[in-house]
């Protein structure tokens, strides 16, 4: 299983490969032969060569693209099956809009030559061989913006944050919503009870923004919300969060990427992508890296 420094090194190489122009030969070297790629609203791709063939022209349209992880943003790594890890990392892209992108995303209101940006979330499954076996980014054409435009705080993801803050999140959850935590599936009521026990203060993590995909043919969207919970440590929490041992009453900070499945604005599935040992720290210290 890869350590966090090994994951960070892999990500650095991935972003170097992915910058303009995309170095497909080098990227192939860090991808598994059994790579699967899941792009929003597209059929699953099962070979690296098919990924390159299908997306080479569009990715070439990101003129002068610089791809980075936003400063201070957490890269959250969680153990998966066998010797693999699941990784979520935000990616900020600064680039020049081109006619190729305009053709691929006709509803985006940017003209060729415009200095542009987008923030989205990379999701990887990495093997102990330092190879990616699954790549499933979360992004939306609605998030392409002029480079100087300020980020919005009225999008759907912000409504979730505000509902958590004011205690009305239950109204945004389907009655049969499935909450997955620690690999086990649970219920809406269990999620609400867990949040009530923590009684945290909620905020977006750093300068990160929530992202939600366009609905698929069944009306389903996927979303990621970069969430920070700040709360006081209490008796019993050490058992609930392995790898953490704080004094009762200590103020701590938990960072996570909330992975949501959404239909018509109602949350159908929830999963907190976080590892307690790395994502819960004394308040004032960063976590996830």
PDB file of N, CA and C in Angstrom, residues 183-237:
ATOM      1  N   UNK A 183     -16.742   1.631   5.028  1.00  0.00           N
ATOM      2  CA  UNK A 183     -17.045   0.466   4.215  1.00  0.00           C
ATOM      3  C   UNK A 183     -18.397  -0.155   4.484  1.00  0.00           C
ATOM      4  N   UNK A 184     -19.100   0.344   5.511  1.00  0.00           N
ATOM      5  CA  UNK A 184     -20.411  -0.207   5.864  1.00  0.00           C
ATOM      6  C   UNK A 184     -21.516   0.759   5.439  1.00  0.00           C
ATOM      7  N   UNK A 185     -22.650   0.199   4.980  1.00  0.00           N
ATOM      8  CA  UNK A 185     -23.778   1.025   4.569  1.00  0.00           C
ATOM      9  C   UNK A 185     -24.723   1.251   5.741  1.00  0.00           C
ATOM     10  N   UNK A 186     -25.235   2.485   5.809  1.00  0.00           N
ATOM     11  CA  UNK A 186     -26.151   2.817   6.886  1.00  0.00           C
ATOM     12  C   UNK A 186     -27.252   3.732   6.337  1.00  0.00           C
ATOM     13  N   UNK A 187     -27.981   4.392   7.243  1.00  0.00           N
ATOM     14  CA  UNK A 187     -29.205   5.092   6.868  1.00  0.00           C
ATOM     15  C   UNK A 187     -29.100   6.604   7.066  1.00  0.00           C
ATOM     16  N   UNK A 188     -30.104   7.282   6.563  1.00  0.00           N
ATOM     17  CA  UNK A 188     -30.234   8.731   6.756  1.00  0.00           C
ATOM     18  C   UNK A 188     -30.240   9.071   8.249  1.00  0.00           C
ATOM     19  N   UNK A 189     -31.023   8.336   9.024  1.00  0.00           N
ATOM     20  CA  UNK A 189     -31.118   8.627  10.453  1.00  0.00           C
ATOM     21  C   UNK A 189     -29.780   8.443  11.152  1.00  0.00           C
ATOM     22  N   UNK A 190     -29.016   7.420  10.734  1.00  0.00           N
ATOM     23  CA  UNK A 190     -27.708   7.192  11.335  1.00  0.00           C
ATOM     24  C   UNK A 190     -26.751   8.346  11.022  1.00  0.00           C
ATOM     25  N   UNK A 191     -26.823   8.850   9.798  1.00  0.00           N
ATOM     26  CA  UNK A 191     -25.992  10.001   9.418  1.00  0.00           C
ATOM     27  C   UNK A 191     -26.343  11.217  10.266  1.00  0.00           C
ATOM     28  N   UNK A 192     -27.624  11.505  10.397  1.00  0.00           N
ATOM     29  CA  UNK A 192     -28.056  12.663  11.171  1.00  0.00           C
ATOM     30  C   UNK A 192     -27.649  12.525  12.637  1.00  0.00           C
ATOM     31  N   UNK A 193     -27.744  11.312  13.168  1.00  0.00           N
ATOM     32  CA  UNK A 193     -27.362  11.085  14.568  1.00  0.00           C
ATOM     33  C   UNK A 193     -25.867  11.284  14.768  1.00  0.00           C
ATOM     34  N   UNK A 194     -25.072  10.821  13.793  1.00  0.00           N
ATOM     35  CA  UNK A 194     -23.617  10.977  13.891  1.00  0.00           C
ATOM     36  C   UNK A 194     -23.223  12.444  13.858  1.00  0.00           C
ATOM     37  N   UNK A 195     -23.871  13.219  12.977  1.00  0.00           N
ATOM     38  CA  UNK A 195     -23.565  14.650  12.905  1.00  0.00           C
ATOM     39  C   UNK A 195     -23.989  15.355  14.185  1.00  0.00           C
ATOM     40  N   UNK A 196     -25.130  14.974  14.733  1.00  0.00           N
ATOM     41  CA  UNK A 196     -25.611  15.599  15.968  1.00  0.00           C
ATOM     42  C   UNK A 196     -24.661  15.324  17.129  1.00  0.00           C
ATOM     43  N   UNK A 197     -24.072  14.135  17.141  1.00  0.00           N
ATOM     44  CA  UNK A 197     -23.139  13.784  18.213  1.00  0.00           C
ATOM     45  C   UNK A 197     -21.878  14.626  18.128  1.00  0.00           C
ATOM     46  N   UNK A 198     -21.398  14.880  16.913  1.00  0.00           N
ATOM     47  CA  UNK A 198     -20.213  15.716  16.757  1.00  0.00           C
ATOM     48  C   UNK A 198     -20.523  17.177  17.070  1.00  0.00           C
ATOM     49  N   UNK A 199     -21.714  17.627  16.676  1.00  0.00           N
ATOM     50  CA  UNK A 199     -22.129  19.028  16.845  1.00  0.00           C
ATOM     51  C   UNK A 199     -21.039  19.979  16.358  1.00  0.00           C
ATOM     52  N   UNK A 200     -20.613  19.799  15.108  1.00  0.00           N
ATOM     53  CA  UNK A 200     -19.486  20.605  14.631  1.00  0.00           C
ATOM     54  C   UNK A 200     -19.897  21.960  14.059  1.00  0.00           C
ATOM     55  N   UNK A 201     -18.890  22.826  13.909  1.00  0.00           N
ATOM     56  CA  UNK A 201     -19.033  24.007  13.063  1.00  0.00           C
ATOM     57  C   UNK A 201     -18.569  23.581  11.679  1.00  0.00           C
ATOM     58  N   UNK A 202     -19.322  23.960  10.643  1.00  0.00           N
ATOM     59  CA  UNK A 202     -19.024  23.522   9.285  1.00  0.00           C
ATOM     60  C   UNK A 202     -18.472  24.674   8.452  1.00  0.00           C
ATOM     61  N   UNK A 203     -17.575  24.333   7.522  1.00  0.00           N
ATOM     62  CA  UNK A 203     -17.077  25.320   6.559  1.00  0.00           C
ATOM     63  C   UNK A 203     -16.535  24.588   5.348  1.00  0.00           C
ATOM     64  N   UNK A 204     -16.437  25.306   4.221  1.00  0.00           N
ATOM     65  CA  UNK A 204     -15.710  24.760   3.087  1.00  0.00           C
ATOM     66  C   UNK A 204     -14.229  24.737   3.453  1.00  0.00           C
ATOM     67  N   UNK A 205     -13.501  23.794   2.899  1.00  0.00           N
ATOM     68  CA  UNK A 205     -12.085  23.664   3.209  1.00  0.00           C
ATOM     69  C   UNK A 205     -11.270  24.662   2.393  1.00  0.00           C
ATOM     70  N   UNK A 206     -10.593  25.552   3.092  1.00  0.00           N
ATOM     71  CA  UNK A 206      -9.725  26.528   2.430  1.00  0.00           C
ATOM     72  C   UNK A 206     -10.473  27.347   1.394  1.00  0.00           C
ATOM     73  N   UNK A 207      -9.879  27.431   0.202  1.00  0.00           N
ATOM     74  CA  UNK A 207     -10.499  28.187  -0.904  1.00  0.00           C
ATOM     75  C   UNK A 207     -11.184  27.258  -1.900  1.00  0.00           C
ATOM     76  N   UNK A 208     -11.344  25.985  -1.542  1.00  0.00           N
ATOM     77  CA  UNK A 208     -11.931  25.024  -2.458  1.00  0.00           C
ATOM     78  C   UNK A 208     -13.422  25.275  -2.655  1.00  0.00           C
ATOM     79  N   UNK A 209     -13.918  24.802  -3.786  1.00  0.00           N
ATOM     80  CA  UNK A 209     -15.319  24.974  -4.158  1.00  0.00           C
ATOM     81  C   UNK A 209     -15.984  23.602  -4.343  1.00  0.00           C
ATOM     82  N   UNK A 210     -17.284  23.501  -4.078  1.00  0.00           N
ATOM     83  CA  UNK A 210     -17.996  22.255  -4.380  1.00  0.00           C
ATOM     84  C   UNK A 210     -18.195  22.110  -5.881  1.00  0.00           C
ATOM     85  N   UNK A 211     -18.310  20.867  -6.337  1.00  0.00           N
ATOM     86  CA  UNK A 211     -18.515  20.586  -7.758  1.00  0.00           C
ATOM     87  C   UNK A 211     -19.636  19.560  -7.887  1.00  0.00           C
ATOM     88  N   UNK A 212     -20.520  19.775  -8.852  1.00  0.00           N
ATOM     89  CA  UNK A 212     -21.579  18.808  -9.146  1.00  0.00           C
ATOM     90  C   UNK A 212     -21.660  18.622 -10.656  1.00  0.00           C
ATOM     91  N   UNK A 213     -21.752  17.372 -11.086  1.00  0.00           N
ATOM     92  CA  UNK A 213     -21.796  17.088 -12.518  1.00  0.00           C
ATOM     93  C   UNK A 213     -23.184  17.394 -13.092  1.00  0.00           C
ATOM     94  N   UNK A 214     -23.242  17.481 -14.418  1.00  0.00           N
ATOM     95  CA  UNK A 214     -24.534  17.599 -15.087  1.00  0.00           C
ATOM     96  C   UNK A 214     -25.296  16.284 -14.911  1.00  0.00           C
ATOM     97  N   UNK A 215     -26.634  16.319 -14.868  1.00  0.00           N
ATOM     98  CA  UNK A 215     -27.415  15.077 -14.678  1.00  0.00           C
ATOM     99  C   UNK A 215     -27.240  14.125 -15.857  1.00  0.00           C
ATOM    100  N   UNK A 216     -27.240  12.807 -15.549  1.00  0.00           N
ATOM    101  CA  UNK A 216     -27.188  11.808 -16.611  1.00  0.00           C
ATOM    102  C   UNK A 216     -28.598  11.528 -17.116  1.00  0.00           C
ATOM    103  N   UNK A 217     -28.744  10.490 -17.940  1.00  0.00           N
ATOM    104  CA  UNK A 217     -30.047  10.200 -18.552  1.00  0.00           C
ATOM    105  C   UNK A 217     -31.103   9.825 -17.528  1.00  0.00           C
ATOM    106  N   UNK A 218     -30.662   9.412 -16.338  1.00  0.00           N
ATOM    107  CA  UNK A 218     -31.599   9.072 -15.269  1.00  0.00           C
ATOM    108  C   UNK A 218     -31.801  10.219 -14.284  1.00  0.00           C
ATOM    109  N   UNK A 219     -31.207  11.373 -14.606  1.00  0.00           N
ATOM    110  CA  UNK A 219     -31.346  12.537 -13.730  1.00  0.00           C
ATOM    111  C   UNK A 219     -30.394  12.555 -12.557  1.00  0.00           C
ATOM    112  N   UNK A 220     -29.419  11.637 -12.538  1.00  0.00           N
ATOM    113  CA  UNK A 220     -28.484  11.543 -11.428  1.00  0.00           C
ATOM    114  C   UNK A 220     -27.226  12.385 -11.682  1.00  0.00           C
ATOM    115  N   UNK A 221     -26.770  13.059 -10.639  1.00  0.00           N
ATOM    116  CA  UNK A 221     -25.509  13.792 -10.670  1.00  0.00           C
ATOM    117  C   UNK A 221     -24.617  13.290  -9.553  1.00  0.00           C
ATOM    118  N   UNK A 222     -23.320  13.472  -9.740  1.00  0.00           N
ATOM    119  CA  UNK A 222     -22.358  13.210  -8.677  1.00  0.00           C
ATOM    120  C   UNK A 222     -21.790  14.537  -8.211  1.00  0.00           C
ATOM    121  N   UNK A 223     -21.521  14.623  -6.919  1.00  0.00           N
ATOM    122  CA  UNK A 223     -20.995  15.864  -6.366  1.00  0.00           C
ATOM    123  C   UNK A 223     -19.889  15.574  -5.370  1.00  0.00           C
ATOM    124  N   UNK A 224     -19.004  16.545  -5.214  1.00  0.00           N
ATOM    125  CA  UNK A 224     -17.991  16.504  -4.160  1.00  0.00           C
ATOM    126  C   UNK A 224     -18.021  17.844  -3.437  1.00  0.00           C
ATOM    127  N   UNK A 225     -18.103  17.767  -2.118  1.00  0.00           N
ATOM    128  CA  UNK A 225     -18.067  18.967  -1.287  1.00  0.00           C
ATOM    129  C   UNK A 225     -16.848  18.869  -0.367  1.00  0.00           C
ATOM    130  N   UNK A 226     -15.931  19.840  -0.435  1.00  0.00           N
ATOM    131  CA  UNK A 226     -14.749  19.836   0.428  1.00  0.00           C
ATOM    132  C   UNK A 226     -15.106  20.393   1.803  1.00  0.00           C
ATOM    133  N   UNK A 227     -15.362  19.527   2.758  1.00  0.00           N
ATOM    134  CA  UNK A 227     -15.975  19.938   4.022  1.00  0.00           C
ATOM    135  C   UNK A 227     -14.990  19.880   5.191  1.00  0.00           C
ATOM    136  N   UNK A 228     -15.058  20.903   6.025  1.00  0.00           N
ATOM    137  CA  UNK A 228     -14.305  20.927   7.278  1.00  0.00           C
ATOM    138  C   UNK A 228     -15.292  20.954   8.439  1.00  0.00           C
ATOM    139  N   UNK A 229     -15.098  20.040   9.378  1.00  0.00           N
ATOM    140  CA  UNK A 229     -15.881  20.022  10.615  1.00  0.00           C
ATOM    141  C   UNK A 229     -14.939  20.357  11.772  1.00  0.00           C
ATOM    142  N   UNK A 230     -15.315  21.310  12.593  1.00  0.00           N
ATOM    143  CA  UNK A 230     -14.533  21.648  13.783  1.00  0.00           C
ATOM    144  C   UNK A 230     -15.403  21.359  15.004  1.00  0.00           C
ATOM    145  N   UNK A 231     -14.864  20.564  15.924  1.00  0.00           N
ATOM    146  CA  UNK A 231     -15.679  20.145  17.065  1.00  0.00           C
ATOM    147  C   UNK A 231     -14.792  19.787  18.244  1.00  0.00           C
ATOM    148  N   UNK A 232     -15.410  19.563  19.385  1.00  0.00           N
ATOM    149  CA  UNK A 232     -14.676  19.189  20.597  1.00  0.00           C
ATOM    150  C   UNK A 232     -14.671  17.669  20.745  1.00  0.00           C
ATOM    151  N   UNK A 233     -13.499  17.138  21.031  1.00  0.00           N
ATOM    152  CA  UNK A 233     -13.330  15.697  21.206  1.00  0.00           C
ATOM    153  C   UNK A 233     -14.043  15.254  22.485  1.00  0.00           C
ATOM    154  N   UNK A 234     -14.724  14.114  22.394  1.00  0.00           N
ATOM    155  CA  UNK A 234     -15.488  13.621  23.538  1.00  0.00           C
ATOM    156  C   UNK A 234     -15.178  12.153  23.800  1.00  0.00           C
ATOM    157  N   UNK A 235     -15.550  11.680  24.953  1.00  0.00           N
ATOM    158  CA  UNK A 235     -15.353  10.272  25.300  1.00  0.00           C
ATOM    159  C   UNK A 235     -16.062   9.389  24.277  1.00  0.00           C
ATOM    160  N   UNK A 236     -15.413   8.313  23.868  1.00  0.00           N
ATOM    161  CA  UNK A 236     -15.982   7.377  22.905  1.00  0.00           C
ATOM    162  C   UNK A 236     -15.568   7.652  21.473  1.00  0.00           C
ATOM    163  N   UNK A 237     -15.047   8.831  21.202  1.00  0.00           N
ATOM    164  CA  UNK A 237     -14.678   9.156  19.833  1.00  0.00           C
ATOM    165  C   UNK A 237     -13.419   8.420  19.380  1.00  0.00           C
TER     166      UNK A 237
END
